[in-house]
Coordinates of C-alpha atoms and ligand atoms in Angstrom, one line a residue:
M1 CA 30.7 -10.6 10.5
P2 CA 27.2 -9.7 12.1
L3 CA 24.6 -8.3 9.4
P4 CA 23.0 -5.0 9.8
R5 CA 20.0 -5.1 12.0
R6 CA 17.6 -4.8 9.2
T7 CA 19.0 -7.6 7.1
A8 CA 19.9 -10.4 9.1
R9 CA 16.1 -12.2 9.2
A10 CA 15.7 -11.1 5.4
A11 CA 19.2 -12.9 4.6
A12 CA 17.8 -15.9 6.2
G13 CA 15.2 -16.3 3.6
A14 CA 17.2 -14.9 0.6
A15 CA 18.5 -18.2 -0.8
I16 CA 15.3 -18.8 -2.7
G17 CA 14.8 -17.3 -6.2
I18 CA 12.4 -16.9 -9.1
A19 CA 12.0 -18.7 -12.2
A20 CA 11.3 -16.9 -15.5
V21 CA 11.1 -19.0 -18.6
A22 CA 10.7 -18.3 -22.2
A23 CA 7.3 -17.2 -22.9
G24 CA 7.8 -14.7 -25.8
G25 CA 8.7 -11.4 -25.9
L26 CA 12.2 -9.9 -25.5
L27 CA 14.7 -12.9 -24.7
A28 CA 17.7 -12.0 -22.7
T29 CA 20.1 -15.0 -21.8
G30 CA 23.2 -12.9 -20.1
T31 CA 23.2 -9.8 -22.3
A32 CA 22.5 -6.6 -20.7
M33 CA 20.0 -4.5 -22.2
G34 CA 21.2 -1.0 -20.9
S35 CA 19.6 -1.0 -17.5
D36 CA 20.2 -2.3 -14.1
D37 CA 17.0 -4.4 -14.1
D38 CA 18.8 -6.3 -17.2
A39 CA 22.0 -6.5 -15.5
L40 CA 20.4 -8.5 -12.4
V41 CA 18.7 -10.9 -14.9
A42 CA 22.2 -11.7 -16.8
T43 CA 23.3 -12.8 -13.2
A44 CA 20.7 -15.4 -12.9
D45 CA 20.9 -19.2 -13.9
A46 CA 22.4 -19.1 -17.2
T47 CA 20.4 -22.4 -18.0
V48 CA 17.4 -20.7 -17.6
P49 CA 16.2 -18.3 -20.5
I50 CA 14.9 -15.2 -18.6
V51 CA 12.1 -13.1 -20.4
L52 CA 11.7 -9.3 -19.3
T53 CA 9.5 -7.2 -21.5
R54 CA 9.2 -3.6 -20.7
G55 CA 7.6 -0.5 -22.5
K56 CA 4.3 -2.5 -23.5
P57 CA 0.7 -0.6 -22.9
L58 CA -0.2 -0.7 -19.3
V59 CA -2.6 -3.4 -18.6
E60 CA -5.0 -2.9 -15.5
P61 CA -5.6 -5.9 -13.3
P62 CA -8.9 -7.9 -13.9
V63 CA -11.9 -6.3 -12.1
V64 CA -14.5 -8.1 -10.4
R65 CA -17.6 -6.1 -9.6
S66 CA -20.5 -6.5 -6.8
E67 CA -23.8 -7.3 -8.2
N68 CA -27.1 -6.8 -6.4
G69 CA -25.3 -5.7 -3.1
R70 CA -22.7 -8.7 -3.2
L71 CA -19.4 -9.7 -4.1
K72 CA -18.1 -13.3 -3.7
L73 CA -14.6 -14.4 -4.5
T74 CA -12.5 -17.2 -3.6
L75 CA -8.5 -16.6 -3.1
S76 CA -6.3 -19.5 -3.3
A77 CA -2.8 -18.6 -1.7
K78 CA -0.4 -20.8 -3.5
V79 CA 3.1 -21.1 -5.0
S80 CA 2.2 -21.2 -8.9
R81 CA 3.2 -19.7 -12.3
T82 CA 2.4 -16.4 -12.8
Q83 CA 3.1 -13.5 -15.1
I84 CA 5.6 -10.9 -14.0
A85 CA 7.7 -8.5 -16.2
G86 CA 6.1 -10.1 -19.4
G87 CA 7.9 -13.5 -18.2
T88 CA 6.7 -16.5 -16.6
A89 CA 7.7 -16.8 -12.9
I90 CA 6.7 -18.9 -10.1
S91 CA 5.8 -17.2 -6.8
N92 CA 3.5 -17.5 -3.9
V93 CA 0.4 -15.5 -5.1
W94 CA -3.4 -15.5 -5.1
N95 CA -5.1 -17.3 -7.8
G96 CA -1.8 -17.2 -10.0
L97 CA -2.1 -13.4 -10.4
F98 CA 0.4 -10.6 -9.6
P99 CA -1.1 -8.6 -8.4
A100 CA -4.8 -10.0 -7.6
P101 CA -8.0 -8.7 -9.2
T102 CA -9.2 -5.3 -8.4
L103 CA -12.4 -5.6 -6.5
E104 CA -15.2 -3.1 -6.8
I105 CA -18.2 -2.6 -4.4
D106 CA -20.7 0.1 -3.4
P107 CA -21.3 1.3 0.2
G108 CA -23.6 -0.9 2.0
D109 CA -22.5 -3.7 -0.1
R110 CA -21.4 -7.1 1.6
L111 CA -18.0 -8.6 0.5
E112 CA -17.5 -12.3 0.6
I113 CA -13.9 -13.9 0.3
D114 CA -13.2 -17.6 0.7
M115 CA -9.6 -17.6 1.6
K116 CA -7.9 -21.0 1.0
N117 CA -4.4 -21.6 2.0
D118 CA -3.0 -24.0 -0.8
G119 CA 0.4 -24.9 0.3
Q120 CA 2.6 -21.8 0.2
F121 CA 5.6 -23.3 1.8
G122 CA 3.6 -24.7 4.9
E123 CA 3.0 -21.0 6.1
A124 CA -0.3 -20.2 7.6
T125 CA -1.9 -17.1 6.4
N126 CA -5.0 -14.8 6.8
L127 CA -6.6 -11.7 4.9
H128 CA -6.8 -7.9 6.0
T129 CA -9.2 -5.4 4.1
H130 CA -6.8 -2.1 4.6
G131 CA -8.7 0.9 4.9
A132 CA -12.0 -0.6 5.3
H133 CA -14.3 0.5 8.1
V134 CA -15.8 -2.8 8.7
S135 CA -16.0 -4.8 11.9
P136 CA -12.8 -6.5 13.4
K137 CA -14.5 -9.3 14.4
N138 CA -15.1 -12.5 12.9
P139 CA -16.3 -13.3 10.3
G140 CA -15.1 -9.6 9.2
D141 CA -11.5 -8.0 9.5
N142 CA -9.9 -10.2 12.2
V143 CA -6.3 -10.1 11.5
F144 CA -5.7 -12.2 14.7
L145 CA -7.0 -15.5 12.9
S146 CA -4.9 -17.8 11.1
I147 CA -5.5 -20.2 8.4
P148 CA -2.9 -23.2 8.4
T149 CA -1.7 -24.9 5.2
G150 CA -4.7 -26.7 3.7
G151 CA -7.3 -24.6 5.7
E152 CA -9.9 -22.2 4.7
H153 CA -11.9 -19.6 6.0
S154 CA -14.8 -17.3 4.8
Y155 CA -14.8 -13.8 5.4
R156 CA -17.7 -11.7 5.4
Y157 CA -17.3 -7.8 5.2
D158 CA -20.3 -5.9 5.4
F159 CA -19.5 -2.3 4.5
P160 CA -21.8 0.3 5.8
E161 CA -24.1 2.5 3.6
D162 CA -22.0 5.7 4.5
H163 CA -18.6 4.2 3.9
V164 CA -16.2 6.6 2.6
P165 CA -15.7 5.9 -1.4
G166 CA -12.1 5.6 -2.6
M167 CA -9.3 3.0 -3.1
L168 CA -8.5 0.5 -0.5
W169 CA -6.7 -2.9 -0.9
Y170 CA -6.3 -6.4 0.4
H171 CA -3.4 -8.3 1.4
P172 CA -2.2 -11.1 4.2
H173 CA -1.7 -10.0 7.9
R174 CA -0.5 -13.3 9.3
H175 CA 2.1 -12.4 12.1
P176 CA 5.1 -12.4 11.3
L177 CA 4.9 -13.7 7.7
V178 CA 3.3 -10.6 6.1
Q179 CA 6.5 -9.2 4.5
S180 CA 7.4 -12.4 2.6
Q181 CA 3.6 -12.8 1.3
V182 CA 3.2 -9.4 0.2
F183 CA 6.6 -9.3 -1.4
A184 CA 5.8 -12.5 -3.4
G185 CA 2.6 -10.5 -4.9
Q186 CA -0.3 -11.0 -2.4
A187 CA -2.1 -7.7 -2.9
G188 CA -5.0 -6.2 -4.9
A189 CA -7.0 -2.9 -4.9
L190 CA -10.5 -2.7 -3.5
I191 CA -12.4 0.3 -4.9
V192 CA -15.5 1.6 -3.1
R193 CA -17.6 3.5 -5.6
G194 CA -19.1 6.7 -5.4
G195 CA -18.1 10.4 -4.0
L196 CA -15.6 11.6 -6.2
D197 CA -17.0 9.5 -9.0
D198 CA -20.0 11.7 -9.3
L199 CA -17.8 14.9 -9.5
P200 CA -17.5 16.6 -13.0
G201 CA -13.9 16.7 -14.3
V202 CA -13.0 13.7 -11.9
G203 CA -15.8 10.8 -12.2
D204 CA -16.3 11.4 -16.0
V205 CA -12.3 11.1 -17.2
R206 CA -10.5 8.1 -17.9
D207 CA -9.7 6.1 -14.6
R208 CA -6.7 3.8 -14.1
T209 CA -5.4 1.7 -11.3
L210 CA -1.8 1.4 -10.8
V211 CA -0.6 -1.3 -8.5
Y212 CA 3.0 -0.7 -7.4
Q213 CA 4.9 -3.7 -6.3
V214 CA 8.3 -4.4 -5.8
T215 CA 10.0 -7.9 -6.1
Q216 CA 13.3 -9.6 -7.1
F217 CA 14.6 -12.2 -9.4
E218 CA 17.1 -14.4 -7.9
N219 CA 18.9 -17.8 -9.2
G220 CA 17.4 -20.6 -10.6
P221 CA 13.8 -21.8 -10.9
R222 CA 12.6 -21.3 -7.4
P223 CA 9.8 -19.1 -5.9
I224 CA 10.3 -15.7 -4.4
R225 CA 10.4 -15.6 -0.9
Q226 CA 12.0 -12.6 1.0
P227 CA 13.5 -9.2 -0.2
S228 CA 17.0 -8.5 0.5
S229 CA 16.7 -4.8 1.6
S230 CA 20.4 -4.4 1.5
T231 CA 20.2 -5.0 -2.4
P232 CA 17.3 -2.7 -3.5
A233 CA 19.1 -2.0 -7.0
K234 CA 18.4 -5.5 -7.8
Q235 CA 14.6 -5.2 -6.9
L236 CA 12.0 -4.8 -9.8
Q237 CA 9.6 -2.0 -9.5
L238 CA 6.5 -3.0 -11.2
V239 CA 3.1 -1.2 -11.8
N240 CA 0.4 -3.8 -12.5
G241 CA 3.2 -6.4 -12.4
Q242 CA 4.7 -4.7 -15.7
L243 CA 8.0 -2.9 -16.1
N244 CA 7.9 0.5 -17.2
P245 CA 4.5 0.2 -19.0
T246 CA 3.5 2.8 -21.3
I247 CA 0.2 5.0 -20.2
D248 CA -1.7 6.4 -23.2
I249 CA -3.2 10.0 -22.8
R250 CA -4.4 12.4 -25.7
P251 CA -3.0 15.8 -25.9
G252 CA -4.7 18.1 -23.3
E253 CA -6.7 15.3 -22.0
T254 CA -6.9 14.8 -18.0
Q255 CA -6.9 11.3 -16.3
R256 CA -7.6 10.3 -12.9
W257 CA -4.8 7.9 -11.6
R258 CA -5.1 5.9 -8.5
I259 CA -1.9 4.5 -7.2
L260 CA -1.5 1.8 -4.6
N261 CA 2.0 1.4 -3.0
A262 CA 1.6 -2.4 -2.4
S263 CA 5.4 -2.9 -2.0
S264 CA 6.5 -4.9 1.4
D265 CA 8.9 -2.0 2.4
K266 CA 9.4 0.7 -0.2
F267 CA 9.0 4.5 0.2
L268 CA 7.9 5.8 -3.2
V269 CA 8.9 9.2 -4.4
L270 CA 6.8 9.8 -7.4
R271 CA 7.3 12.3 -10.0
L272 CA 5.7 12.6 -13.5
Q273 CA 8.4 14.6 -16.1
G274 CA 6.9 17.7 -17.5
H275 CA 3.7 17.5 -15.5
S276 CA 2.0 18.5 -12.1
M277 CA -0.1 16.1 -10.2
F278 CA -3.5 17.0 -8.7
V279 CA -3.9 15.2 -5.5
I280 CA -7.5 14.3 -4.9
A281 CA -7.6 11.6 -2.2
D282 CA -5.3 10.0 0.2
D283 CA -5.8 6.4 1.3
G284 CA -9.4 6.2 -0.1
N285 CA -10.5 9.5 1.6
P286 CA -11.6 12.3 -0.8
R287 CA -10.0 15.8 -0.1
A288 CA -12.0 18.9 0.1
E289 CA -9.6 20.7 -2.3
T290 CA -7.3 19.7 -4.9
Q291 CA -3.6 20.0 -4.3
K292 CA -1.2 20.8 -7.0
V293 CA 2.3 18.9 -6.7
T294 CA 5.3 17.9 -8.5
T295 CA 6.5 15.0 -6.2
Q296 CA 4.5 12.7 -3.9
F297 CA 5.9 10.9 -1.1
I298 CA 3.9 7.8 -0.7
G299 CA 4.8 5.0 2.1
P300 CA 4.5 1.3 1.7
G301 CA 0.7 0.7 2.2
E302 CA -0.5 4.0 1.2
R303 CA -2.6 5.0 -1.8
R304 CA -3.0 8.3 -3.7
E305 CA -5.4 9.5 -6.2
F306 CA -4.6 12.4 -8.6
L307 CA -5.6 14.0 -11.7
V308 CA -3.0 14.2 -14.5
R309 CA -3.5 16.6 -17.4
A310 CA -1.4 16.0 -20.5
R311 CA 0.4 18.7 -22.3
S312 CA -1.1 19.9 -25.9
R313 CA 1.6 18.2 -28.0
P314 CA 2.5 14.8 -28.3
G315 CA 5.8 13.3 -26.3
R316 CA 6.9 10.7 -23.7
F317 CA 7.3 11.5 -20.1
A318 CA 8.6 9.4 -17.5
L319 CA 6.8 8.5 -14.3
Q320 CA 9.8 8.2 -11.8
S321 CA 10.5 6.3 -8.6
M322 CA 12.9 8.9 -7.0
F323 CA 15.9 8.0 -5.2
F324 CA 15.3 8.3 -1.4
V325 CA 17.2 7.2 1.2
P326 CA 14.9 5.7 4.2
V327 CA 18.0 5.1 6.7
R328 CA 20.3 7.9 6.7
A329 CA 23.1 5.8 7.9
Q330 CA 22.7 3.5 5.2
P331 CA 22.2 4.8 2.0
S332 CA 22.8 1.3 0.4
Y333 CA 19.0 0.7 1.4
S334 CA 17.9 2.9 -1.5
A335 CA 17.4 2.2 -5.1
P336 CA 18.3 4.6 -8.0
T337 CA 15.8 6.6 -9.6
R338 CA 13.9 4.2 -12.1
T339 CA 11.1 4.9 -14.7
I340 CA 8.3 2.9 -13.5
A341 CA 6.1 3.9 -16.5
T342 CA 5.9 6.2 -19.4
M343 CA 3.0 8.5 -20.3
V344 CA 2.7 8.7 -24.0
I345 CA 1.0 11.7 -25.2
K346 CA -0.5 10.8 -28.8
G347 CA -3.6 10.9 -30.7
P348 CA -6.1 13.5 -31.4
Q349 CA -6.4 16.5 -29.4
A350 CA -8.8 16.2 -26.2
T351 CA -10.9 19.2 -25.1
R352 CA -8.7 20.7 -22.2
R353 CA -11.0 21.0 -19.1
P354 CA -10.2 22.9 -16.1
V355 CA -9.0 20.9 -13.0
P356 CA -11.5 21.2 -10.2
T357 CA -10.3 23.1 -7.3
K358 CA -13.0 22.3 -4.9
L359 CA -13.8 18.4 -4.2
L360 CA -16.1 17.2 -1.5
P361 CA -17.2 18.4 1.8
V362 CA -14.9 16.9 4.7
E363 CA -15.5 17.1 8.5
D364 CA -12.6 19.0 10.4
L365 CA -11.9 17.2 13.7
R366 CA -9.8 20.2 14.8
T367 CA -12.8 22.0 15.9
E368 CA -14.2 19.1 18.0
R369 CA -13.7 18.2 21.8
V370 CA -11.1 15.8 22.4
D371 CA -12.0 12.9 24.7
R372 CA -8.5 11.5 25.1
R373 CA -4.7 12.1 24.2
R374 CA -2.2 9.3 23.8
R375 CA 1.5 9.3 22.7
I376 CA 2.8 6.5 21.0
V377 CA 6.6 6.2 20.6
F378 CA 8.4 3.9 17.8
S379 CA 12.0 2.5 18.6
E380 CA 14.1 -0.4 17.7
S381 CA 17.0 -2.2 18.8
R382 CA 20.4 -1.0 17.5
T383 CA 21.8 -4.5 17.6
S384 CA 19.3 -6.7 16.5
P385 CA 16.3 -6.8 14.0
R386 CA 13.7 -5.9 17.0
F387 CA 11.2 -3.0 16.7
F388 CA 9.1 -1.5 19.5
V389 CA 5.9 0.3 20.1
N390 CA 6.0 2.0 23.3
G391 CA 9.2 0.1 24.2
K392 CA 7.3 -3.4 23.8
E393 CA 7.3 -5.8 21.0
F394 CA 3.9 -7.0 19.5
S395 CA 2.1 -9.6 21.5
A396 CA -1.3 -10.7 20.2
T397 CA -2.4 -11.8 23.8
R398 CA -2.0 -8.2 25.2
I399 CA -4.3 -5.3 24.9
D400 CA -2.0 -2.1 24.8
Q401 CA -4.8 0.8 24.3
T402 CA -8.4 0.6 25.1
M403 CA -10.5 3.3 23.6
R404 CA -14.4 4.0 24.0
L405 CA -16.7 3.7 21.0
G406 CA -17.6 7.0 19.8
D407 CA -14.7 8.9 21.3
L408 CA -12.5 11.3 19.6
E409 CA -9.0 10.9 20.3
E410 CA -5.7 12.7 19.5
W411 CA -2.6 10.8 19.3
T412 CA 0.8 11.6 18.6
I413 CA 3.2 9.3 17.1
V414 CA 6.9 9.9 18.0
N415 CA 9.7 8.0 16.1
T416 CA 12.8 8.0 18.0
T417 CA 14.7 6.0 15.5
D418 CA 17.1 7.0 12.7
E419 CA 14.9 5.7 10.0
W420 CA 11.6 6.3 8.3
H421 CA 8.4 4.5 9.4
T422 CA 4.7 4.7 8.7
F423 CA 1.7 4.7 11.0
H424 CA -1.1 2.6 9.8
I425 CA -4.2 1.8 12.1
H426 CA -7.0 -0.6 11.0
I427 CA -10.9 0.0 10.7
N428 CA -11.0 4.0 11.3
P429 CA -9.1 6.4 9.2
Y430 CA -7.7 9.7 11.0
Q431 CA -7.2 13.3 10.2
V432 CA -3.5 14.5 10.5
T433 CA -3.3 17.7 12.2
K434 CA 0.2 18.3 12.9
V435 CA 3.6 17.0 11.3
N436 CA 6.8 17.5 13.4
G437 CA 4.6 19.8 15.6
K438 CA 3.4 22.1 12.8
P439 CA -0.2 22.4 11.9
V440 CA -1.1 21.1 8.9
R441 CA -3.0 22.8 6.1
G442 CA -6.1 21.7 4.6
I443 CA -8.1 18.6 5.7
T444 CA -6.7 15.1 4.8
Y445 CA -7.6 11.7 6.3
D446 CA -5.4 9.0 5.9
D447 CA -5.0 5.4 7.3
N448 CA -1.1 5.3 6.8
V449 CA 1.3 8.0 6.9
V450 CA 5.0 8.4 6.9
V451 CA 6.7 9.4 10.1
G452 CA 10.2 11.1 9.9
P453 CA 13.5 9.8 11.5
N454 CA 15.3 11.2 14.5
G455 CA 12.3 12.5 16.6
G456 CA 9.9 13.0 13.9
T457 CA 6.1 13.2 14.8
V458 CA 2.5 13.1 13.5
T459 CA -0.4 14.0 15.4
M460 CA -3.8 13.1 14.1
R461 CA -7.3 13.0 15.6
T462 CA -9.9 10.1 15.2
R463 CA -13.4 9.1 16.2
F464 CA -13.6 5.2 17.0
K465 CA -16.9 4.9 15.1
D466 CA -19.7 2.1 14.7
F467 CA -17.5 -1.2 15.7
T468 CA -16.5 -2.6 18.9
G469 CA -13.5 -5.2 18.9
K470 CA -10.0 -5.8 19.1
F471 CA -7.8 -4.7 16.2
V472 CA -4.2 -3.3 15.4
F473 CA -2.1 -0.2 14.5
H474 CA 1.5 -0.8 13.0
C475 CA 4.4 0.3 10.9
H476 CA 3.6 -0.7 7.3
V477 CA 7.1 -1.2 6.5
L478 CA 6.6 -5.0 6.6
F479 CA 10.0 -5.9 8.0
H480 CA 9.4 -3.6 10.8
E481 CA 5.8 -5.1 11.6
D482 CA 6.9 -8.6 11.4
N483 CA 9.7 -8.1 14.0
G484 CA 7.6 -6.2 16.5
M485 CA 6.6 -2.6 15.4
M486 CA 2.7 -3.4 15.8
S487 CA 0.4 -3.1 18.6
T488 CA -3.0 -4.3 19.9
V489 CA -6.1 -2.0 20.9
Q490 CA -9.5 -2.4 21.5
V491 CA -12.9 -0.4 21.2
V492 CA -15.3 -1.0 24.0
P493 CA -19.1 0.2 24.5
R494 CA -19.4 3.5 26.3
Ligands
CU1 CU1 8.9 0.9 10.2

């Protein structure tokens, strides 16, 4: 029986599992503990004791900060023991960490990363600083570069003095191996300081980084390799590598939560029981005005920053990942609603402060003159896992679009398929002006947005500033990207 087109390739790599051995915490050797996460563990190799811990206080990834304008770090990509969900697993991670450290820099800083490929199944790799407005040329954010097993490469990213402050991230980008390496846990947050950090009511409240990742346990003591997208119910939805951690907050206290969807393929629909969320930034770009929402739709690769103000009485409130069907024809591709973290209101009453409504001044490109318009069409094969941009599968040797430095362009992305995709472009963020032909209210800048199925469109405006060179745009559902839904662009001098 032929496999559905979206799973054929995943299934080829799915006979690889994860080892989780006893390391303290809650021991489960086959007894379900009342959730589907436990049921999947019960099916794992009965000879290997499996530990899954949930409900522990949230631990944020270790932070590495720049000093004197410089941050230097070595990343080793290697199959190694790592902590996932309170147990010891084996996965293909960086520096043994799931997720990787949070990097913090200031605009104008130089980020130096020595990337070492220390094995990882004989696969090549590389590095991408997602959301960074830096040069796409060596030794910068060149995603065409390949680091073979045993090789290394020194990346040097010079962030401009006027870089927009916010939450970026970093992950591998070696075509066509991105999905498996990100699914294994190779991802970390990258924070550019400033901007909203200086705004009262935002910069002076507790600031928490939440890295959302999805991975999967399989049989036996072997590393995770590839998601099986047809079994999302078996996947663990993790925050900072933890299952349903608790996030403590005082009654009436406001906190700033920065969430990164570092899953390889999962559309996250987020809800916080009993509370509104006040959105202040998208993909590392501060908003002009706060937006109050009850749910947030965060595609793979996106970031969202928001304020949460706790109720005035103690209590527990679930942060939920809601049931969502990315492919209407195949509802089995979706996971049931899960609690991915629990906000626990406790302790002494905090002074209740107003949530700021005005944030930072943001340029509105809708009033500017457009130099050129383009139409970008996402499509896919109905019979095989092949995905296309303007009818073509990705080729690194072809140049699909050429833009002039400094030009302002308007692009309309059209999704002709029956499933959701995202549109991500490197180097320059863009302002979304229309969704499905309807003008959007307010001003938001993104580097990655969702594009709805069956003729859904997103229209955006962007200026190709500061940097010439060759880079890419693509769908951030990494299975789609790895199977062709990526396109090359170059910026040339005027
Ligand atoms: Cu896609």
